[in-house]
Amino acid sequence: MSRLLVYGRKQLRGETPIQGAKNSVLPILAATILTGDTVALQHCPHLRDVDISVQILRALGCDAHWEMDTLVVDTAGLKGWKISDILMREMRSSAIFLGAMIARCHQAELSYPGGCELGPRPIDLHLAGLRALGTDIDDSGGTLHCQTCGLLGRELVLSLPSVGATENLMLAACGAEGCTTITNAAREPEIVDLQDFLNACGAEVRGAGSSTVTIIGGKRLHGCTYTVMPDRIVAATYLCAAAAATGEIFLRNAKEEHLTTVTALLREAGCEIKNDTAGIACCCHRRLQAVGPIRTAAYPGFPTDAQAVLMAALLRCQGTNVFEENIFSNRYRHVDELVRMGADIRVSGRVAVVHGVEQLQGACVCCTDLRGGAALCVAALAAEGKSCIDQLRHLDRGYEDICRDLSALGADIKRVAS
């Protein structure tokens, strides 16, 4: 076990590269199953969730090894179609293996996935779409028993733009005969990245980034070398860190077009943000101002994954901010920990009202979930004195090395044994 020690009120100055995107690489790792070949994923982040995905692939008979920041996966030896309950409970994204396994093996057996406790996140849309493509699914007893005699493409209409369902159905549709159209698809950049990977492997997918994705199934896929997109939520975290602590930073490889709703609010709060093909620069030298209401929504709306870190950046703002969480019902678990540091936050249902305070005080706090843990790091950088942050297993799920990155930006932060 370890913890982070953060000494706040130190201006940030420096630059750091942005790691590969967690929410992009996990569905891509599942997609490697479709190739039955060797795939080299460059710019792949070393994360706990990636490690779990690798364990799942190995348990299914595949090979995987690291070569610096490249993860090489060979799925030619795939021989299993069951994922253990232990591995499924480790992360929510494990459900993404379902579509790929059904497409290649015509069967799959797994339990319902685990992950951060952010409220109900059913996979009903995944299952309904897979059934529509021709999968028989028995979900009695908490285990999904899936089998098909062959998938057939068809039009699928999602009742809401679920990222996971869109990705799972894209993977399954690659193994279906004929054309599959997903209407009301999620539009996140990570879905575009999955499309680009599949096409690099020989698939025929188009429309990702819009509300309609079309897949021509039955193509024989092959391996490739592919570079994972930069993580927009990690970039948002470090921009919020600079806004909270003040200073000047540069995030190499970050793409502002992936997080314009975040940068727009930071500009409104008083940050100067510039971007070019090399990355994003952020400059902030004064106390932030309150901004208009922040309402989380499906992309291209404000991302729920950035809600906690922006809240942390605005704790010392002049004025009052109102947050409305519209994606998850339990995404304010970090609030009690921020209050320990002197924040003035009132929560009522899906709304959190943040009154800016003159000063935050370092405290001993615990990560409640992945993005909540990142919010504690941002708040600690703005607080007086020392903060101790525990339960780092949550942070390790999505940040390759937040201590290394923030140190490169000038933060006084270190990871120590607890």
JSON list of N, CA and C in Angstrom, two decimals, residues 251-326:
[
{"chain": "A", "resi": 251, "resn": "LEU", "atom": "N", "xyz": [1.04, 20.74, -22.13]},
{"chain": "A", "resi": 251, "resn": "LEU", "atom": "CA", "xyz": [0.69, 19.33, -22.19]},
{"chain": "A", "resi": 251, "resn": "LEU", "atom": "C", "xyz": [0.94, 18.83, -23.60]},
{"chain": "A", "resi": 252, "resn": "ARG", "atom": "N", "xyz": [2.07, 18.12, -23.75]},
{"chain": "A", "resi": 252, "resn": "ARG", "atom": "CA", "xyz": [2.46, 17.64, -25.07]},
{"chain": "A", "resi": 252, "resn": "ARG", "atom": "C", "xyz": [1.51, 16.55, -25.56]},
{"chain": "A", "resi": 253, "resn": "ASN", "atom": "N", "xyz": [1.12, 16.63, -26.81]},
{"chain": "A", "resi": 253, "resn": "ASN", "atom": "CA", "xyz": [0.24, 15.66, -27.51]},
{"chain": "A", "resi": 253, "resn": "ASN", "atom": "C", "xyz": [-1.24, 15.85, -27.19]},
{"chain": "A", "resi": 254, "resn": "ALA", "atom": "N", "xyz": [-1.58, 16.67, -26.19]},
{"chain": "A", "resi": 254, "resn": "ALA", "atom": "CA", "xyz": [-2.99, 16.86, -25.86]},
{"chain": "A", "resi": 254, "resn": "ALA", "atom": "C", "xyz": [-3.71, 17.54, -27.02]},
{"chain": "A", "resi": 255, "resn": "LYS", "atom": "N", "xyz": [-4.99, 17.18, -27.21]},
{"chain": "A", "resi": 255, "resn": "LYS", "atom": "CA", "xyz": [-5.77, 17.71, -28.32]},
{"chain": "A", "resi": 255, "resn": "LYS", "atom": "C", "xyz": [-6.98, 18.48, -27.76]},
{"chain": "A", "resi": 256, "resn": "GLU", "atom": "N", "xyz": [-6.99, 19.79, -27.97]},
{"chain": "A", "resi": 256, "resn": "GLU", "atom": "CA", "xyz": [-8.08, 20.58, -27.41]},
{"chain": "A", "resi": 256, "resn": "GLU", "atom": "C", "xyz": [-9.42, 20.25, -28.06]},
{"chain": "A", "resi": 257, "resn": "GLU", "atom": "N", "xyz": [-9.42, 19.80, -29.31]},
{"chain": "A", "resi": 257, "resn": "GLU", "atom": "CA", "xyz": [-10.70, 19.47, -29.96]},
{"chain": "A", "resi": 257, "resn": "GLU", "atom": "C", "xyz": [-11.43, 18.35, -29.25]},
{"chain": "A", "resi": 258, "resn": "HIS", "atom": "N", "xyz": [-10.73, 17.60, -28.38]},
{"chain": "A", "resi": 258, "resn": "HIS", "atom": "CA", "xyz": [-11.35, 16.52, -27.62]},
{"chain": "A", "resi": 258, "resn": "HIS", "atom": "C", "xyz": [-11.98, 17.00, -26.32]},
{"chain": "A", "resi": 259, "resn": "LEU", "atom": "N", "xyz": [-11.67, 18.22, -25.89]},
{"chain": "A", "resi": 259, "resn": "LEU", "atom": "CA", "xyz": [-12.16, 18.70, -24.59]},
{"chain": "A", "resi": 259, "resn": "LEU", "atom": "C", "xyz": [-12.50, 20.17, -24.60]},
{"chain": "A", "resi": 260, "resn": "THR", "atom": "N", "xyz": [-13.18, 20.60, -25.64]},
{"chain": "A", "resi": 260, "resn": "THR", "atom": "CA", "xyz": [-13.50, 22.02, -25.78]},
{"chain": "A", "resi": 260, "resn": "THR", "atom": "C", "xyz": [-14.45, 22.53, -24.71]},
{"chain": "A", "resi": 261, "resn": "THR", "atom": "N", "xyz": [-15.35, 21.67, -24.20]},
{"chain": "A", "resi": 261, "resn": "THR", "atom": "CA", "xyz": [-16.26, 22.13, -23.15]},
{"chain": "A", "resi": 261, "resn": "THR", "atom": "C", "xyz": [-15.50, 22.41, -21.85]},
{"chain": "A", "resi": 262, "resn": "VAL", "atom": "N", "xyz": [-14.42, 21.67, -21.62]},
{"chain": "A", "resi": 262, "resn": "VAL", "atom": "CA", "xyz": [-13.60, 21.90, -20.42]},
{"chain": "A", "resi": 262, "resn": "VAL", "atom": "C", "xyz": [-12.79, 23.18, -20.58]},
{"chain": "A", "resi": 263, "resn": "THR", "atom": "N", "xyz": [-12.11, 23.33, -21.71]},
{"chain": "A", "resi": 263, "resn": "THR", "atom": "CA", "xyz": [-11.27, 24.51, -21.89]},
{"chain": "A", "resi": 263, "resn": "THR", "atom": "C", "xyz": [-12.10, 25.79, -21.96]},
{"chain": "A", "resi": 264, "resn": "ALA", "atom": "N", "xyz": [-13.32, 25.70, -22.49]},
{"chain": "A", "resi": 264, "resn": "ALA", "atom": "CA", "xyz": [-14.18, 26.89, -22.54]},
{"chain": "A", "resi": 264, "resn": "ALA", "atom": "C", "xyz": [-14.50, 27.38, -21.14]},
{"chain": "A", "resi": 265, "resn": "LEU", "atom": "N", "xyz": [-14.79, 26.48, -20.22]},
{"chain": "A", "resi": 265, "resn": "LEU", "atom": "CA", "xyz": [-15.09, 26.86, -18.84]},
{"chain": "A", "resi": 265, "resn": "LEU", "atom": "C", "xyz": [-13.85, 27.38, -18.12]},
{"chain": "A", "resi": 266, "resn": "LEU", "atom": "N", "xyz": [-12.70, 26.79, -18.39]},
{"chain": "A", "resi": 266, "resn": "LEU", "atom": "CA", "xyz": [-11.46, 27.27, -17.77]},
{"chain": "A", "resi": 266, "resn": "LEU", "atom": "C", "xyz": [-11.12, 28.68, -18.27]},
{"chain": "A", "resi": 267, "resn": "ARG", "atom": "N", "xyz": [-11.36, 28.92, -19.54]},
{"chain": "A", "resi": 267, "resn": "ARG", "atom": "CA", "xyz": [-11.15, 30.29, -20.05]},
{"chain": "A", "resi": 267, "resn": "ARG", "atom": "C", "xyz": [-12.11, 31.26, -19.38]},
{"chain": "A", "resi": 268, "resn": "GLU", "atom": "N", "xyz": [-13.36, 30.85, -19.24]},
{"chain": "A", "resi": 268, "resn": "GLU", "atom": "CA", "xyz": [-14.34, 31.70, -18.57]},
{"chain": "A", "resi": 268, "resn": "GLU", "atom": "C", "xyz": [-13.94, 32.00, -17.14]},
{"chain": "A", "resi": 269, "resn": "ALA", "atom": "N", "xyz": [-13.27, 31.04, -16.50]},
{"chain": "A", "resi": 269, "resn": "ALA", "atom": "CA", "xyz": [-12.84, 31.20, -15.11]},
{"chain": "A", "resi": 269, "resn": "ALA", "atom": "C", "xyz": [-11.60, 32.08, -14.98]},
{"chain": "A", "resi": 270, "resn": "GLY", "atom": "N", "xyz": [-10.90, 32.33, -16.10]},
{"chain": "A", "resi": 270, "resn": "GLY", "atom": "CA", "xyz": [-9.75, 33.22, -16.04]},
{"chain": "A", "resi": 270, "resn": "GLY", "atom": "C", "xyz": [-8.44, 32.65, -16.54]},
{"chain": "A", "resi": 271, "resn": "CYS", "atom": "N", "xyz": [-8.44, 31.43, -17.07]},
{"chain": "A", "resi": 271, "resn": "CYS", "atom": "CA", "xyz": [-7.22, 30.83, -17.60]},
{"chain": "A", "resi": 271, "resn": "CYS", "atom": "C", "xyz": [-7.00, 31.27, -19.05]},
{"chain": "A", "resi": 272, "resn": "GLU", "atom": "N", "xyz": [-5.75, 31.36, -19.43]},
{"chain": "A", "resi": 272, "resn": "GLU", "atom": "CA", "xyz": [-5.39, 31.58, -20.83]},
{"chain": "A", "resi": 272, "resn": "GLU", "atom": "C", "xyz": [-4.93, 30.25, -21.40]},
{"chain": "A", "resi": 273, "resn": "ILE", "atom": "N", "xyz": [-5.63, 29.76, -22.40]},
{"chain": "A", "resi": 273, "resn": "ILE", "atom": "CA", "xyz": [-5.33, 28.45, -22.97]},
{"chain": "A", "resi": 273, "resn": "ILE", "atom": "C", "xyz": [-5.10, 28.59, -24.47]},
{"chain": "A", "resi": 274, "resn": "LYS", "atom": "N", "xyz": [-3.99, 28.04, -24.94]},
{"chain": "A", "resi": 274, "resn": "LYS", "atom": "CA", "xyz": [-3.65, 28.04, -26.36]},
{"chain": "A", "resi": 274, "resn": "LYS", "atom": "C", "xyz": [-3.33, 26.62, -26.78]},
{"chain": "A", "resi": 275, "resn": "ASN", "atom": "N", "xyz": [-3.59, 26.31, -28.04]},
{"chain": "A", "resi": 275, "resn": "ASN", "atom": "CA", "xyz": [-3.28, 24.98, -28.52]},
{"chain": "A", "resi": 275, "resn": "ASN", "atom": "C", "xyz": [-2.71, 25.05, -29.93]},
{"chain": "A", "resi": 276, "resn": "ASP", "atom": "N", "xyz": [-1.90, 24.05, -30.26]},
{"chain": "A", "resi": 276, "resn": "ASP", "atom": "CA", "xyz": [-1.42, 23.87, -31.63]},
{"chain": "A", "resi": 276, "resn": "ASP", "atom": "C", "xyz": [-1.23, 22.37, -31.84]},
{"chain": "A", "resi": 277, "resn": "THR", "atom": "N", "xyz": [-0.61, 21.99, -32.91]},
{"chain": "A", "resi": 277, "resn": "THR", "atom": "CA", "xyz": [-0.46, 20.57, -33.22]},
{"chain": "A", "resi": 277, "resn": "THR", "atom": "C", "xyz": [0.41, 19.84, -32.21]},
{"chain": "A", "resi": 278, "resn": "ALA", "atom": "N", "xyz": [1.21, 20.57, -31.45]},
{"chain": "A", "resi": 278, "resn": "ALA", "atom": "CA", "xyz": [2.11, 19.94, -30.49]},
{"chain": "A", "resi": 278, "resn": "ALA", "atom": "C", "xyz": [1.44, 19.66, -29.15]},
{"chain": "A", "resi": 279, "resn": "GLY", "atom": "N", "xyz": [0.37, 20.42, -28.83]},
{"chain": "A", "resi": 279, "resn": "GLY", "atom": "CA", "xyz": [-0.27, 20.21, -27.53]},
{"chain": "A", "resi": 279, "resn": "GLY", "atom": "C", "xyz": [-1.04, 21.43, -27.07]},
{"chain": "A", "resi": 280, "resn": "ILE", "atom": "N", "xyz": [-1.26, 21.51, -25.76]},
{"chain": "A", "resi": 280, "resn": "ILE", "atom": "CA", "xyz": [-2.05, 22.59, -25.15]},
{"chain": "A", "resi": 280, "resn": "ILE", "atom": "C", "xyz": [-1.21, 23.30, -24.09]},
{"chain": "A", "resi": 281, "resn": "ALA", "atom": "N", "xyz": [-1.23, 24.63, -24.13]},
{"chain": "A", "resi": 281, "resn": "ALA", "atom": "CA", "xyz": [-0.58, 25.45, -23.11]},
{"chain": "A", "resi": 281, "resn": "ALA", "atom": "C", "xyz": [-1.64, 26.11, -22.25]},
{"chain": "A", "resi": 282, "resn": "CYS", "atom": "N", "xyz": [-1.40, 26.16, -20.94]},
{"chain": "A", "resi": 282, "resn": "CYS", "atom": "CA", "xyz": [-2.34, 26.79, -20.01]},
{"chain": "A", "resi": 282, "resn": "CYS", "atom": "C", "xyz": [-1.58, 27.74, -19.10]},
{"chain": "A", "resi": 283, "resn": "CYS", "atom": "N", "xyz": [-2.07, 28.97, -18.98]},
{"chain": "A", "resi": 283, "resn": "CYS", "atom": "CA", "xyz": [-1.46, 29.98, -18.13]},
{"chain": "A", "resi": 283, "resn": "CYS", "atom": "C", "xyz": [-2.54, 30.55, -17.21]},
{"chain": "A", "resi": 284, "resn": "CYS", "atom": "N", "xyz": [-2.25, 30.56, -15.91]},
{"chain": "A", "resi": 284, "resn": "CYS", "atom": "CA", "xyz": [-3.20, 31.11, -14.94]},
{"chain": "A", "resi": 284, "resn": "CYS", "atom": "C", "xyz": [-2.42, 31.74, -13.80]},
{"chain": "A", "resi": 285, "resn": "HIS", "atom": "N", "xyz": [-2.65, 33.04, -13.56]},
{"chain": "A", "resi": 285, "resn": "HIS", "atom": "CA", "xyz": [-1.87, 33.74, -12.55]},
{"chain": "A", "resi": 285, "resn": "HIS", "atom": "C", "xyz": [-2.74, 34.47, -11.53]},
{"chain": "A", "resi": 286, "resn": "ARG", "atom": "N", "xyz": [-4.01, 34.17, -11.50]},
{"chain": "A", "resi": 286, "resn": "ARG", "atom": "CA", "xyz": [-4.86, 34.84, -10.51]},
{"chain": "A", "resi": 286, "resn": "ARG", "atom": "C", "xyz": [-5.97, 33.88, -10.06]},
{"chain": "A", "resi": 287, "resn": "ARG", "atom": "N", "xyz": [-6.62, 34.29, -8.99]},
{"chain": "A", "resi": 287, "resn": "ARG", "atom": "CA", "xyz": [-7.71, 33.49, -8.46]},
{"chain": "A", "resi": 287, "resn": "ARG", "atom": "C", "xyz": [-8.84, 33.38, -9.49]},
{"chain": "A", "resi": 288, "resn": "LEU", "atom": "N", "xyz": [-9.39, 32.19, -9.63]},
{"chain": "A", "resi": 288, "resn": "LEU", "atom": "CA", "xyz": [-10.41, 31.95, -10.63]},
{"chain": "A", "resi": 288, "resn": "LEU", "atom": "C", "xyz": [-11.72, 32.65, -10.29]},
{"chain": "A", "resi": 289, "resn": "GLN", "atom": "N", "xyz": [-12.52, 32.91, -11.34]},
{"chain": "A", "resi": 289, "resn": "GLN", "atom": "CA", "xyz": [-13.86, 33.47, -11.20]},
{"chain": "A", "resi": 289, "resn": "GLN", "atom": "C", "xyz": [-14.88, 32.34, -11.36]},
{"chain": "A", "resi": 290, "resn": "ALA", "atom": "N", "xyz": [-16.03, 32.51, -10.74]},
{"chain": "A", "resi": 290, "resn": "ALA", "atom": "CA", "xyz": [-17.12, 31.54, -10.92]},
{"chain": "A", "resi": 290, "resn": "ALA", "atom": "C", "xyz": [-17.56, 31.53, -12.38]},
{"chain": "A", "resi": 291, "resn": "VAL", "atom": "N", "xyz": [-18.07, 30.39, -12.82]},
{"chain": "A", "resi": 291, "resn": "VAL", "atom": "CA", "xyz": [-18.52, 30.23, -14.20]},
{"chain": "A", "resi": 291, "resn": "VAL", "atom": "C", "xyz": [-20.00, 29.87, -14.22]},
{"chain": "A", "resi": 292, "resn": "GLY", "atom": "N", "xyz": [-20.55, 29.79, -15.42]},
{"chain": "A", "resi": 292, "resn": "GLY", "atom": "CA", "xyz": [-21.96, 29.43, -15.56]},
{"chain": "A", "resi": 292, "resn": "GLY", "atom": "C", "xyz": [-22.20, 27.99, -15.13]},
{"chain": "A", "resi": 293, "resn": "PRO", "atom": "N", "xyz": [-23.44, 27.55, -15.06]},
{"chain": "A", "resi": 293, "resn": "PRO", "atom": "CA", "xyz": [-23.76, 26.19, -14.61]},
{"chain": "A", "resi": 293, "resn": "PRO", "atom": "C", "xyz": [-23.00, 25.13, -15.42]},
{"chain": "A", "resi": 294, "resn": "ILE", "atom": "N", "xyz": [-22.49, 24.12, -14.73]},
{"chain": "A", "resi": 294, "resn": "ILE", "atom": "CA", "xyz": [-21.77, 23.02, -15.36]},
{"chain": "A", "resi": 294, "resn": "ILE", "atom": "C", "xyz": [-22.67, 21.80, -15.34]},
{"chain": "A", "resi": 295, "resn": "ARG", "atom": "N", "xyz": [-23.13, 21.40, -16.50]},
{"chain": "A", "resi": 295, "resn": "ARG", "atom": "CA", "xyz": [-24.04, 20.25, -16.60]},
{"chain": "A", "resi": 295, "resn": "ARG", "atom": "C", "xyz": [-23.38, 19.15, -17.41]},
{"chain": "A", "resi": 296, "resn": "THR", "atom": "N", "xyz": [-23.18, 18.00, -16.80]},
{"chain": "A", "resi": 296, "resn": "THR", "atom": "CA", "xyz": [-22.57, 16.89, -17.53]},
{"chain": "A", "resi": 296, "resn": "THR", "atom": "C", "xyz": [-23.56, 16.33, -18.53]},
{"chain": "A", "resi": 297, "resn": "ALA", "atom": "N", "xyz": [-23.03, 15.88, -19.66]},
{"chain": "A", "resi": 297, "resn": "ALA", "atom": "CA", "xyz": [-23.88, 15.35, -20.73]},
{"chain": "A", "resi": 297, "resn": "ALA", "atom": "C", "xyz": [-23.05, 14.46, -21.62]},
{"chain": "A", "resi": 298, "resn": "ALA", "atom": "N", "xyz": [-23.72, 13.66, -22.44]},
{"chain": "A", "resi": 298, "resn": "ALA", "atom": "CA", "xyz": [-23.02, 12.84, -23.42]},
{"chain": "A", "resi": 298, "resn": "ALA", "atom": "C", "xyz": [-22.24, 13.73, -24.37]},
{"chain": "A", "resi": 299, "resn": "TYR", "atom": "N", "xyz": [-21.12, 13.22, -24.88]},
{"chain": "A", "resi": 299, "resn": "TYR", "atom": "CA", "xyz": [-20.30, 13.97, -25.81]},
{"chain": "A", "resi": 299, "resn": "TYR", "atom": "C", "xyz": [-21.14, 14.41, -27.01]},
{"chain": "A", "resi": 300, "resn": "PRO", "atom": "N", "xyz": [-21.01, 15.68, -27.44]},
{"chain": "A", "resi": 300, "resn": "PRO", "atom": "CA", "xyz": [-19.95, 16.64, -27.13]},
{"chain": "A", "resi": 300, "resn": "PRO", "atom": "C", "xyz": [-20.23, 17.55, -25.94]},
{"chain": "A", "resi": 301, "resn": "GLY", "atom": "N", "xyz": [-21.11, 17.14, -25.04]},
{"chain": "A", "resi": 301, "resn": "GLY", "atom": "CA", "xyz": [-21.36, 17.91, -23.83]},
{"chain": "A", "resi": 301, "resn": "GLY", "atom": "C", "xyz": [-20.22, 17.80, -22.84]},
{"chain": "A", "resi": 302, "resn": "PHE", "atom": "N", "xyz": [-20.38, 18.44, -21.68]},
{"chain": "A", "resi": 302, "resn": "PHE", "atom": "CA", "xyz": [-19.32, 18.41, -20.67]},
{"chain": "A", "resi": 302, "resn": "PHE", "atom": "C", "xyz": [-19.18, 17.00, -20.11]},
{"chain": "A", "resi": 303, "resn": "PRO", "atom": "N", "xyz": [-17.96, 16.44, -20.11]},
{"chain": "A", "resi": 303, "resn": "PRO", "atom": "CA", "xyz": [-17.78, 15.03, -19.71]},
{"chain": "A", "resi": 303, "resn": "PRO", "atom": "C", "xyz": [-17.93, 14.80, -18.21]},
{"chain": "A", "resi": 304, "resn": "THR", "atom": "N", "xyz": [-18.69, 13.79, -17.86]},
{"chain": "A", "resi": 304, "resn": "THR", "atom": "CA", "xyz": [-18.84, 13.45, -16.45]},
{"chain": "A", "resi": 304, "resn": "THR", "atom": "C", "xyz": [-17.50, 13.12, -15.81]},
{"chain": "A", "resi": 305, "resn": "ASP", "atom": "N", "xyz": [-16.57, 12.57, -16.58]},
{"chain": "A", "resi": 305, "resn": "ASP", "atom": "CA", "xyz": [-15.25, 12.22, -16.03]},
{"chain": "A", "resi": 305, "resn": "ASP", "atom": "C", "xyz": [-14.43, 13.44, -15.64]},
{"chain": "A", "resi": 306, "resn": "ALA", "atom": "N", "xyz": [-14.80, 14.63, -16.14]},
{"chain": "A", "resi": 306, "resn": "ALA", "atom": "CA", "xyz": [-14.07, 15.85, -15.79]},
{"chain": "A", "resi": 306, "resn": "ALA", "atom": "C", "xyz": [-14.78, 16.67, -14.72]},
{"chain": "A", "resi": 307, "resn": "GLN", "atom": "N", "xyz": [-15.94, 16.21, -14.29]},
{"chain": "A", "resi": 307, "resn": "GLN", "atom": "CA", "xyz": [-16.72, 16.98, -13.32]},
{"chain": "A", "resi": 307, "resn": "GLN", "atom": "C", "xyz": [-15.97, 17.18, -12.01]},
{"chain": "A", "resi": 308, "resn": "ALA", "atom": "N", "xyz": [-15.40, 16.11, -11.48]},
{"chain": "A", "resi": 308, "resn": "ALA", "atom": "CA", "xyz": [-14.74, 16.19, -10.17]},
{"chain": "A", "resi": 308, "resn": "ALA", "atom": "C", "xyz": [-13.50, 17.07, -10.20]},
{"chain": "A", "resi": 309, "resn": "VAL", "atom": "N", "xyz": [-12.69, 16.97, -11.25]},
{"chain": "A", "resi": 309, "resn": "VAL", "atom": "CA", "xyz": [-11.45, 17.76, -11.29]},
{"chain": "A", "resi": 309, "resn": "VAL", "atom": "C", "xyz": [-11.74, 19.23, -11.51]},
{"chain": "A", "resi": 310, "resn": "LEU", "atom": "N", "xyz": [-12.77, 19.56, -12.29]},
{"chain": "A", "resi": 310, "resn": "LEU", "atom": "CA", "xyz": [-13.12, 20.98, -12.45]},
{"chain": "A", "resi": 310, "resn": "LEU", "atom": "C", "xyz": [-13.69, 21.53, -11.14]},
{"chain": "A", "resi": 311, "resn": "MET", "atom": "N", "xyz": [-14.48, 20.72, -10.44]},
{"chain": "A", "resi": 311, "resn": "MET", "atom": "CA", "xyz": [-14.99, 21.15, -9.15]},
{"chain": "A", "resi": 311, "resn": "MET", "atom": "C", "xyz": [-13.83, 21.48, -8.21]},
{"chain": "A", "resi": 312, "resn": "ALA", "atom": "N", "xyz": [-12.82, 20.63, -8.19]},
{"chain": "A", "resi": 312, "resn": "ALA", "atom": "CA", "xyz": [-11.66, 20.86, -7.32]},
{"chain": "A", "resi": 312, "resn": "ALA", "atom": "C", "xyz": [-10.93, 22.14, -7.70]},
{"chain": "A", "resi": 313, "resn": "ALA", "atom": "N", "xyz": [-10.83, 22.42, -9.00]},
{"chain": "A", "resi": 313, "resn": "ALA", "atom": "CA", "xyz": [-10.15, 23.64, -9.46]},
{"chain": "A", "resi": 313, "resn": "ALA", "atom": "C", "xyz": [-10.89, 24.89, -9.03]},
{"chain": "A", "resi": 314, "resn": "LEU", "atom": "N", "xyz": [-12.22, 24.81, -8.89]},
{"chain": "A", "resi": 314, "resn": "LEU", "atom": "CA", "xyz": [-13.05, 25.98, -8.59]},
{"chain": "A", "resi": 314, "resn": "LEU", "atom": "C", "xyz": [-13.35, 26.16, -7.11]},
{"chain": "A", "resi": 315, "resn": "LEU", "atom": "N", "xyz": [-12.74, 25.35, -6.24]},
{"chain": "A", "resi": 315, "resn": "LEU", "atom": "CA", "xyz": [-13.04, 25.45, -4.81]},
{"chain": "A", "resi": 315, "resn": "LEU", "atom": "C", "xyz": [-12.67, 26.80, -4.22]},
{"chain": "A", "resi": 316, "resn": "ARG", "atom": "N", "xyz": [-11.64, 27.46, -4.75]},
{"chain": "A", "resi": 316, "resn": "ARG", "atom": "CA", "xyz": [-11.20, 28.75, -4.24]},
{"chain": "A", "resi": 316, "resn": "ARG", "atom": "C", "xyz": [-11.61, 29.91, -5.16]},
{"chain": "A", "resi": 317, "resn": "CYS", "atom": "N", "xyz": [-12.58, 29.67, -6.02]},
{"chain": "A", "resi": 317, "resn": "CYS", "atom": "CA", "xyz": [-12.96, 30.72, -6.96]},
{"chain": "A", "resi": 317, "resn": "CYS", "atom": "C", "xyz": [-13.70, 31.85, -6.24]},
{"chain": "A", "resi": 318, "resn": "GLN", "atom": "N", "xyz": [-13.80, 32.97, -6.92]},
{"chain": "A", "resi": 318, "resn": "GLN", "atom": "CA", "xyz": [-14.60, 34.09, -6.42]},
{"chain": "A", "resi": 318, "resn": "GLN", "atom": "C", "xyz": [-16.03, 33.91, -6.92]},
{"chain": "A", "resi": 319, "resn": "GLY", "atom": "N", "xyz": [-16.93, 33.60, -6.01]},
{"chain": "A", "resi": 319, "resn": "GLY", "atom": "CA", "xyz": [-18.31, 33.40, -6.41]},
{"chain": "A", "resi": 319, "resn": "GLY", "atom": "C", "xyz": [-18.79, 31.98, -6.15]},
{"chain": "A", "resi": 320, "resn": "THR", "atom": "N", "xyz": [-19.88, 31.62, -6.79]},
{"chain": "A", "resi": 320, "resn": "THR", "atom": "CA", "xyz": [-20.53, 30.33, -6.57]},
{"chain": "A", "resi": 320, "resn": "THR", "atom": "C", "xyz": [-20.71, 29.60, -7.89]},
{"chain": "A", "resi": 321, "resn": "ASN", "atom": "N", "xyz": [-20.43, 28.31, -7.88]},
{"chain": "A", "resi": 321, "resn": "ASN", "atom": "CA", "xyz": [-20.60, 27.47, -9.05]},
{"chain": "A", "resi": 321, "resn": "ASN", "atom": "C", "xyz": [-21.65, 26.40, -8.78]},
{"chain": "A", "resi": 322, "resn": "VAL", "atom": "N", "xyz": [-22.41, 26.07, -9.81]},
{"chain": "A", "resi": 322, "resn": "VAL", "atom": "CA", "xyz": [-23.44, 25.05, -9.70]},
{"chain": "A", "resi": 322, "resn": "VAL", "atom": "C", "xyz": [-23.12, 23.92, -10.68]},
{"chain": "A", "resi": 323, "resn": "PHE", "atom": "N", "xyz": [-23.03, 22.70, -10.15]},
{"chain": "A", "resi": 323, "resn": "PHE", "atom": "CA", "xyz": [-22.80, 21.51, -10.95]},
{"chain": "A", "resi": 323, "resn": "PHE", "atom": "C", "xyz": [-24.07, 20.67, -10.99]},
{"chain": "A", "resi": 324, "resn": "GLU", "atom": "N", "xyz": [-24.36, 20.13, -12.17]},
{"chain": "A", "resi": 324, "resn": "GLU", "atom": "CA", "xyz": [-25.49, 19.22, -12.31]},
{"chain": "A", "resi": 324, "resn": "GLU", "atom": "C", "xyz": [-24.99, 17.94, -12.99]},
{"chain": "A", "resi": 325, "resn": "GLU", "atom": "N", "xyz": [-25.02, 16.83, -12.26]},
{"chain": "A", "resi": 325, "resn": "GLU", "atom": "CA", "xyz": [-24.53, 15.55, -12.76]},
{"chain": "A", "resi": 325, "resn": "GLU", "atom": "C", "xyz": [-25.68, 14.77, -13.38]},
{"chain": "A", "resi": 326, "resn": "ASN", "atom": "N", "xyz": [-25.61, 14.60, -14.70]},
{"chain": "A", "resi": 326, "resn": "ASN", "atom": "CA", "xyz": [-26.71, 13.97, -15.43]},
{"chain": "A", "resi": 326, "resn": "ASN", "atom": "C", "xyz": [-26.39, 12.59, -15.97]}
]
